[in-house]
PDB file of C-alpha atoms in Angstrom:
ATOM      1  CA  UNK A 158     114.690 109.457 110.889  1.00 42.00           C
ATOM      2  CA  UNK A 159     118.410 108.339 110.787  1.00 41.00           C
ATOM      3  CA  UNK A 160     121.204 110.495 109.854  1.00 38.00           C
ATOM      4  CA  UNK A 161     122.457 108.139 106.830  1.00 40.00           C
ATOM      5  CA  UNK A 162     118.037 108.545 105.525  1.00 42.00           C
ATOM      6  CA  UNK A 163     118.576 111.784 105.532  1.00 40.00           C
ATOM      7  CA  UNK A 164     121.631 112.385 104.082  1.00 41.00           C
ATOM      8  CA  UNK A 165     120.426 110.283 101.434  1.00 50.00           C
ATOM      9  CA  UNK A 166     117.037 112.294 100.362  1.00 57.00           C
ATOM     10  CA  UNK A 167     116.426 113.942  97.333  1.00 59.00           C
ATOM     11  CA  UNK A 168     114.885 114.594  94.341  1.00 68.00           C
ATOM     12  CA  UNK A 169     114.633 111.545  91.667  1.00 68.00           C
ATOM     13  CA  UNK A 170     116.192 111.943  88.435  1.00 69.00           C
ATOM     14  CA  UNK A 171     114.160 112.156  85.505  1.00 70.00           C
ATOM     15  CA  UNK A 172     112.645 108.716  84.535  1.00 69.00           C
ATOM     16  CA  UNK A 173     113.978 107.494  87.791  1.00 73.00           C
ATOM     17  CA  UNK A 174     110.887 104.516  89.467  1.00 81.00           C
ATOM     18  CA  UNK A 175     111.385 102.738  92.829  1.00 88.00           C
ATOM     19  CA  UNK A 176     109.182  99.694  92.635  1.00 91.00           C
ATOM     20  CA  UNK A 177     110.815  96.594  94.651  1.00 95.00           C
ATOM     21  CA  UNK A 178     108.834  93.345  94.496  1.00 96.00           C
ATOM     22  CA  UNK A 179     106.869  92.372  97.673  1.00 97.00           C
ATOM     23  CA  UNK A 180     110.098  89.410  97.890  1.00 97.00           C
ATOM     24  CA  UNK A 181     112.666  92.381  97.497  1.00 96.00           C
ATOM     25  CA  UNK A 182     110.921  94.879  99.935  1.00 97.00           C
ATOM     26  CA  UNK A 183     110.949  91.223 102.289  1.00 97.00           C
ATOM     27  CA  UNK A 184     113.976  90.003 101.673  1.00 94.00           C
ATOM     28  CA  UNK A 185     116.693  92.231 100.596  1.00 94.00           C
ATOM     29  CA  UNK A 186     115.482  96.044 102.359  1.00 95.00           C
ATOM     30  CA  UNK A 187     114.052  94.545 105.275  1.00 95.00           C
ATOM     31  CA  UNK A 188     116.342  92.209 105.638  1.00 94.00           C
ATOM     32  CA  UNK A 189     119.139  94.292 105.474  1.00 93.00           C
ATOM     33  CA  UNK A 190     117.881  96.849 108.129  1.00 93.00           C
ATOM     34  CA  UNK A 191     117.200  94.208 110.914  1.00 93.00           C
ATOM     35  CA  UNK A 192     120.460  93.273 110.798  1.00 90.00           C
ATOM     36  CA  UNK A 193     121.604  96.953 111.228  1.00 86.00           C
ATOM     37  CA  UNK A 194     124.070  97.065 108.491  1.00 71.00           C
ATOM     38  CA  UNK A 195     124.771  98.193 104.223  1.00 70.00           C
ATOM     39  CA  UNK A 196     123.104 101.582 105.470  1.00 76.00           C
ATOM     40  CA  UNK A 197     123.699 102.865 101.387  1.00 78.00           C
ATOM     41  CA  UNK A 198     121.054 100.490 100.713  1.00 82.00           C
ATOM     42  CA  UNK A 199     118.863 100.835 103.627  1.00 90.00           C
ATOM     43  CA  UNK A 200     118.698 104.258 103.212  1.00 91.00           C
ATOM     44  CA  UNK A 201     116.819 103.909 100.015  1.00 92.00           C
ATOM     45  CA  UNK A 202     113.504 103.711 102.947  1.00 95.00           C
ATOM     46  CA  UNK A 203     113.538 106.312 105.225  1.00 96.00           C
ATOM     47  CA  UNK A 204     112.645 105.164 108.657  1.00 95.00           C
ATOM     48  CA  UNK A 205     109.329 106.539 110.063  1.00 97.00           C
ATOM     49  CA  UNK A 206     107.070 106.011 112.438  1.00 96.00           C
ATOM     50  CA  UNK A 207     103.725 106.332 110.285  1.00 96.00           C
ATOM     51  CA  UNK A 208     101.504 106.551 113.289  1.00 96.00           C
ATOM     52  CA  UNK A 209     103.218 109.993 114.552  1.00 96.00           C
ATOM     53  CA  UNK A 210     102.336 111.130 110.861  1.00 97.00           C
ATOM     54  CA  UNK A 211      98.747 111.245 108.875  1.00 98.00           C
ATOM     55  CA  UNK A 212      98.682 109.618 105.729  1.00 97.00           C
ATOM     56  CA  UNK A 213      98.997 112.787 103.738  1.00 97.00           C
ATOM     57  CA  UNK A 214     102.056 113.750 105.640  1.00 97.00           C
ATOM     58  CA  UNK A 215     104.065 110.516 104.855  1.00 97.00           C
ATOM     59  CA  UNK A 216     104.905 110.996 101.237  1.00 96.00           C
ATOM     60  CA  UNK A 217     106.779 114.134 102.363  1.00 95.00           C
ATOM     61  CA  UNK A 218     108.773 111.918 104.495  1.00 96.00           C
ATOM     62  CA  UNK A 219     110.158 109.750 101.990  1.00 95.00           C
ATOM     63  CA  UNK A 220     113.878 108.901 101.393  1.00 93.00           C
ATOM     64  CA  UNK A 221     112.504 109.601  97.636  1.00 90.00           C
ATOM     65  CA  UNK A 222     111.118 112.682  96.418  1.00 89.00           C
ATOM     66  CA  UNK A 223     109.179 111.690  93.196  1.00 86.00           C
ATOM     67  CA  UNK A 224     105.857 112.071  91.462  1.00 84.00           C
ATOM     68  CA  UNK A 225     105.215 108.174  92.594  1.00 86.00           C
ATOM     69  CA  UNK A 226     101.888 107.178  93.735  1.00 88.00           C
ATOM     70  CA  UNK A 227     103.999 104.436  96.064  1.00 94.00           C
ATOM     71  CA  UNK A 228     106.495 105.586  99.233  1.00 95.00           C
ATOM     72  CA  UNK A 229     108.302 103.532 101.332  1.00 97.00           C
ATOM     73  CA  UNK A 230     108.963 103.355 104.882  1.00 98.00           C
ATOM     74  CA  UNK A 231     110.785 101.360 107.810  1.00 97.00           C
ATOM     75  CA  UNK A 232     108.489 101.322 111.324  1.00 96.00           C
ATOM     76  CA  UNK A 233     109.484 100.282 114.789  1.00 92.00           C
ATOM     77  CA  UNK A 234     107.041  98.058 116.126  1.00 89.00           C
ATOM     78  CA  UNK A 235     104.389 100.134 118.015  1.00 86.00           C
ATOM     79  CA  UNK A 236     102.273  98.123 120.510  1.00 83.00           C
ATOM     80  CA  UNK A 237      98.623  99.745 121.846  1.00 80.00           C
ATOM     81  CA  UNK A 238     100.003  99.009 125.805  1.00 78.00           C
ATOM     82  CA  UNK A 239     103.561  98.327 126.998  1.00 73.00           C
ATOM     83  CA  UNK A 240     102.895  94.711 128.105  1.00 73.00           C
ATOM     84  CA  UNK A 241     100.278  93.963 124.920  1.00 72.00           C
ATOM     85  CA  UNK A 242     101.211  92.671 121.383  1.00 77.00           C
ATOM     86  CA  UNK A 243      98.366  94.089 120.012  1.00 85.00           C
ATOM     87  CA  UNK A 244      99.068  96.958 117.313  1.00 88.00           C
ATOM     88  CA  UNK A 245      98.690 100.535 117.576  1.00 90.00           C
ATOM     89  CA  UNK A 246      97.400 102.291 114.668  1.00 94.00           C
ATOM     90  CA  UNK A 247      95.895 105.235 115.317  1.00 95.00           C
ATOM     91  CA  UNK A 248      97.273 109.133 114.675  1.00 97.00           C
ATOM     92  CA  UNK A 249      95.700 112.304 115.415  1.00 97.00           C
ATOM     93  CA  UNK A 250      93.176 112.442 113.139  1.00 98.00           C
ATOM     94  CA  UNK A 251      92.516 109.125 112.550  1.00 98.00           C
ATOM     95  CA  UNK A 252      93.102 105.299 112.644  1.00 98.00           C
ATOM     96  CA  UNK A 253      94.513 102.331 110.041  1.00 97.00           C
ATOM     97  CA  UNK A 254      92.100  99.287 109.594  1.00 97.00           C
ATOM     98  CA  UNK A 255      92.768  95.961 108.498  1.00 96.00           C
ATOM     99  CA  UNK A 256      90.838  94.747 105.450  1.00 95.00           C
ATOM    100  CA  UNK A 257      90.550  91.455 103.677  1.00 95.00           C
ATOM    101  CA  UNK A 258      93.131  88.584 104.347  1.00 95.00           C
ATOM    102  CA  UNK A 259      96.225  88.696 105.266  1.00 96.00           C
ATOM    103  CA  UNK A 260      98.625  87.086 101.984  1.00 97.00           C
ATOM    104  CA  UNK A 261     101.613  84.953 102.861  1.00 97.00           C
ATOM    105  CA  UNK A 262     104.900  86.285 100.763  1.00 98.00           C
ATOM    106  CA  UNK A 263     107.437  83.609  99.899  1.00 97.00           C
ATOM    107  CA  UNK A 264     111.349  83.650  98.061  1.00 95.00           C
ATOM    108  CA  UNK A 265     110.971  82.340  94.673  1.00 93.00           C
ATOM    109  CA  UNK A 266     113.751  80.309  94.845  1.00 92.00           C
ATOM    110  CA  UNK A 267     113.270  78.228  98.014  1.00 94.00           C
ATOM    111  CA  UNK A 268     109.207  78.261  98.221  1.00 94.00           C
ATOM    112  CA  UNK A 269     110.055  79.923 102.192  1.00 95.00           C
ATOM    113  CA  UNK A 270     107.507  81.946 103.869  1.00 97.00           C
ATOM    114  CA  UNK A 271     108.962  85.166 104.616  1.00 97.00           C
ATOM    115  CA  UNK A 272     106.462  87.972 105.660  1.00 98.00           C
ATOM    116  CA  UNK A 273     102.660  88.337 106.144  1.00 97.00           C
ATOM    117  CA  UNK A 274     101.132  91.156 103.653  1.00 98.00           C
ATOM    118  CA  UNK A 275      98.247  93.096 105.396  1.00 97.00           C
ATOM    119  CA  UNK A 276      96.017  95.498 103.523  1.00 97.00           C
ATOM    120  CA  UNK A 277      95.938  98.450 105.527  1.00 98.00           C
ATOM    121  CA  UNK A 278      92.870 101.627 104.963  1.00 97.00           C
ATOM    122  CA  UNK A 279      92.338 104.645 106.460  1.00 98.00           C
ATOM    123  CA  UNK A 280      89.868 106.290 108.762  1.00 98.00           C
ATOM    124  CA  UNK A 281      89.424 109.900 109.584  1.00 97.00           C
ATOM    125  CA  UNK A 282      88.017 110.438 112.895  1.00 97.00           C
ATOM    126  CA  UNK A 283      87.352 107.897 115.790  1.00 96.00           C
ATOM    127  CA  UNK A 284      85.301 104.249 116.137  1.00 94.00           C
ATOM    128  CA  UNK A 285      82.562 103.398 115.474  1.00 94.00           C
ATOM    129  CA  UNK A 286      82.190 106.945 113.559  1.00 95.00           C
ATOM    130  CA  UNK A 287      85.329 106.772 111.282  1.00 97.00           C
ATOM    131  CA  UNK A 288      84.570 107.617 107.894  1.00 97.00           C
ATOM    132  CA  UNK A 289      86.672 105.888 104.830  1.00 96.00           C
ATOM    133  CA  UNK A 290      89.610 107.832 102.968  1.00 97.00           C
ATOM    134  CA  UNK A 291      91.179 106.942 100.033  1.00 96.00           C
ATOM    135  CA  UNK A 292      94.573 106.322 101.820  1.00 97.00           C
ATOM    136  CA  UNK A 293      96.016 102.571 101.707  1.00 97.00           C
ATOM    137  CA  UNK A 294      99.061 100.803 103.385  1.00 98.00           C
ATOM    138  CA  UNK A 295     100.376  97.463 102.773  1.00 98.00           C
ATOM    139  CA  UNK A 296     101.828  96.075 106.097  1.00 98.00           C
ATOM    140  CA  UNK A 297     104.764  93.436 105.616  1.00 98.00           C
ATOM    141  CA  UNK A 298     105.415  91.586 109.107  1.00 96.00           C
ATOM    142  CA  UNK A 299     108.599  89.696 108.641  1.00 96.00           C
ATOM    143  CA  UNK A 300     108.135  85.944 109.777  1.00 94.00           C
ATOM    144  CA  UNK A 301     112.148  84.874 109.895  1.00 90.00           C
ATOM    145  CA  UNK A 302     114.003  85.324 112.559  1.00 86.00           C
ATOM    146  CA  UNK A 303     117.941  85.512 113.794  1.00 83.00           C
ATOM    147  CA  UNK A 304     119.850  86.691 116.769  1.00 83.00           C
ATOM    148  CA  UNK A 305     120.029  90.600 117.475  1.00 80.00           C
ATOM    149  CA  UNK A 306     118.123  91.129 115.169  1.00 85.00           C
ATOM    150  CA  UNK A 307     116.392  94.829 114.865  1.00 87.00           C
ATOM    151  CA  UNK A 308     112.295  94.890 114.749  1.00 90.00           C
ATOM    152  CA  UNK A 309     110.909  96.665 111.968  1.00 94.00           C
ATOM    153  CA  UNK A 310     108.313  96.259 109.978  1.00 95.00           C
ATOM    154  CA  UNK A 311     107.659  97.923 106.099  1.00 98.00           C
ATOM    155  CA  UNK A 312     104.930  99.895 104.720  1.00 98.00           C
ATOM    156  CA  UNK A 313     104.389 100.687 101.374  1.00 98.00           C
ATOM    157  CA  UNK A 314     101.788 103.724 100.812  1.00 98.00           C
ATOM    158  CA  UNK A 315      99.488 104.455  97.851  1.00 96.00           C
ATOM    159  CA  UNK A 316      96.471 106.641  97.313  1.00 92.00           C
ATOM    160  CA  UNK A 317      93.778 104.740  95.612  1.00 86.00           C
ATOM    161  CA  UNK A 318      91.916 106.847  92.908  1.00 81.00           C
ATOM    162  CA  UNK A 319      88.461 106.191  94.464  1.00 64.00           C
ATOM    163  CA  UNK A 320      87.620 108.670  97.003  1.00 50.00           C
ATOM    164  CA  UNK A 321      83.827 107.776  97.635  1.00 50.00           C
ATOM    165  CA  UNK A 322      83.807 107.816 101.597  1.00 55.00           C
ATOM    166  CA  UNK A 323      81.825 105.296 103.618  1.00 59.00           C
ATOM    167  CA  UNK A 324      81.392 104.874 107.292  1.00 67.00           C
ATOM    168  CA  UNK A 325      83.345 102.123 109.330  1.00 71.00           C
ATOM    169  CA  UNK A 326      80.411 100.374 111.410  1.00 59.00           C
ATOM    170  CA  UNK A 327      78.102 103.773 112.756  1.00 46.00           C
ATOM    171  CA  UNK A 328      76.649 104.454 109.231  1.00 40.00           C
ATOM    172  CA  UNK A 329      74.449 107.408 109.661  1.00 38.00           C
ATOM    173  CA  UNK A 330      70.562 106.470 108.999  1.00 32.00           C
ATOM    174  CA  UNK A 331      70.969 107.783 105.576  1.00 36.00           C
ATOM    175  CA  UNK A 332      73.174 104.760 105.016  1.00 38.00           C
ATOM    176  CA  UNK A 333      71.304 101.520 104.817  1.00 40.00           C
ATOM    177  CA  UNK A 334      73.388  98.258 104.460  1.00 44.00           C
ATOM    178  CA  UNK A 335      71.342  95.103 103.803  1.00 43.00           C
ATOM    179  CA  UNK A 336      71.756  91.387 104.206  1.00 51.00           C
ATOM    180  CA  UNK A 337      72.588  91.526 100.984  1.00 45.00           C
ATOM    181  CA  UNK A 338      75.155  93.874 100.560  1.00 46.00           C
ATOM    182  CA  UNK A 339      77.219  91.745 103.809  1.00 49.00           C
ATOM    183  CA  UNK A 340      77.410  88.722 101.781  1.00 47.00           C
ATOM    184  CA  UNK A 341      78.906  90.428  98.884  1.00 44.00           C
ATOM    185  CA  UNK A 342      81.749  91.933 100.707  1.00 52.00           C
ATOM    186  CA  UNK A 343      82.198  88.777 102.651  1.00 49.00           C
ATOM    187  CA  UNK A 344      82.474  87.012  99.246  1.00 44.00           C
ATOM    188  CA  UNK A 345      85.245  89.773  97.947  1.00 43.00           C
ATOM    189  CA  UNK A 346      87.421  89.773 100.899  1.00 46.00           C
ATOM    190  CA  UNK A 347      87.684  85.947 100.418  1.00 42.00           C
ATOM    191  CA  UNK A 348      89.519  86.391  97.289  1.00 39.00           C
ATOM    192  CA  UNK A 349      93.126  86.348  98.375  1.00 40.00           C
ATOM    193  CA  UNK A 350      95.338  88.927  96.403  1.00 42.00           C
ATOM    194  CA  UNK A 351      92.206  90.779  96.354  1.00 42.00           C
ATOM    195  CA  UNK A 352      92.424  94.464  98.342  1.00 43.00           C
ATOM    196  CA  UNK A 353      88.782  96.347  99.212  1.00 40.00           C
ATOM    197  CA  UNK A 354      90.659  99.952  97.663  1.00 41.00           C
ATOM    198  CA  UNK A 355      91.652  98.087  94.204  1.00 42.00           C
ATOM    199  CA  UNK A 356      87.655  96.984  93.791  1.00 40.00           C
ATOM    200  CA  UNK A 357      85.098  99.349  93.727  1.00 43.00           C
ATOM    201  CA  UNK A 358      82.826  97.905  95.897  1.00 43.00           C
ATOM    202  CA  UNK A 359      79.840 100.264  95.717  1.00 45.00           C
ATOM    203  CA  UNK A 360      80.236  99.934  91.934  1.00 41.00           C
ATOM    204  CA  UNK A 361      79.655  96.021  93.043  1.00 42.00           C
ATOM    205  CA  UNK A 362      76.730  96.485  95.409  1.00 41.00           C
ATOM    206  CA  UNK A 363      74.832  98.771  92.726  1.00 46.00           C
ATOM    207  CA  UNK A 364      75.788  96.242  89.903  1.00 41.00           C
ATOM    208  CA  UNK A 365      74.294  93.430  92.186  1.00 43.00           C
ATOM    209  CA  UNK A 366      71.241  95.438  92.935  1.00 44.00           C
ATOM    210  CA  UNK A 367      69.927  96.501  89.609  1.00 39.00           C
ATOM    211  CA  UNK A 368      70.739  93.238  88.039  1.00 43.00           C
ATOM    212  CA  UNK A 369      68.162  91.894  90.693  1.00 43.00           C
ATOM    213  CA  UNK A 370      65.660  93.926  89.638  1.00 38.00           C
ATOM    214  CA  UNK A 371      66.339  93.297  85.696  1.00 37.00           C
ATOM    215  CA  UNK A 372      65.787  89.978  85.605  1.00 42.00           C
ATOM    216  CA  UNK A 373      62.049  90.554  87.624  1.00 44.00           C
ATOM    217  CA  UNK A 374      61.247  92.361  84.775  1.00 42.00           C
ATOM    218  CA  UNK A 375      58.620  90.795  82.588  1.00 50.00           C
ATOM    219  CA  UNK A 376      60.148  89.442  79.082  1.00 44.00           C
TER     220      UNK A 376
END
């Protein structure tokens, strides 16, 4: 964490809310810290790396101290192998997973594509045995670019209210998942602005399910 983040942490006044637009996270905080400078601004996000941290760590990290359900944070781009692009997300106790599309984030006044939005969840333990959490990240990959420029990218963290856990690919044999119930969450994720931990899927599935089995019932 840098000197002017922490220098700048504390408490929230009374009434006090930090909730940037996805264009403002984009375009005015992120911009601002990959060019290095207006650290009184910057240091609004502290600067973490969330993968050293578990989810329930993070909100004790923040530049912010509030009774928010949403925290902030800068990231240095943290690569699986030293000559790979490919992402590392994965702590101690568990890993982050992609889920659904990523969602293209644009400046309102010139129509410009400036960030990918990825929907980030959870998982305690290891693959193919994770199991689910509640815990959700949105990832915002910057797509502009300029010379010297620094290489973040910003998370935002929330805890969704569900907490019903569910297994990521080795379901036990207690856990059944039909043909059925693949379609339906292929059909979900294809809704774009759509995240899997604002839609109660198993509230889905069983909706699906016993609406099946109403309409075989004799009238």
């Amino acid at each position: 964490m840098t000197s002017s983040t922490t220098s700048f942490r504390s408490a929230a006044p009374v009434g006090y809310g930090f909730h940037p637009s996805d264009e403002e996270l984009v375009n005015h905080f992120l911009r601002l810290k990959m060019r290095g400078g207006s650290d009184h601004v910057v240091s609004t996000i502290a600067e973490v790396n969330v993968c050293d941290f578990e989810p329930w760590e993070l909100p004790g990290k923040s530049a912010i101290q509030s009774n928010d359900p949403e925290c902030y944070f800068f990231s240095p781009r943290n690569y699986k192998y030293s000559k790979s692009q490919r992402a590392n997300r994965t702590t101690k106790a568990g890993y982050w997973k992609g889920t659904g599309k990523d969602r293209t984030v644009t400046a309102e006044s010139t129509g410009e594509q400036i960030a990918t939005k990825r929907t980030l969840v959870f998982y305690s333990g290891r693959v193919p045995n994770g199991v689910k959490t509640n815990w959700i990240m949105h990832e915002y990959n910057p797509t502009f670019d300029f010379p010297n420029k620094r290489d973040f990218i910003l998370y935002k963290l929330k805890k969704s209210p569900d907490d019903t856990p569910a297994f990521d690919g080795g379901e036990s044999s207690t856990c059944i998942v039909t043909e059925e119930d693949v379609q339906l969450r292929t059909q979900l994720e294809s809704f774009n602005g759509i995240d899997e931990g604002d839609y109660n899927l198993n509230f889905a599935l069983n909706f699906t399910k016993w609406e099946h089995v109403v309409r075989k019932i004799p009238s």
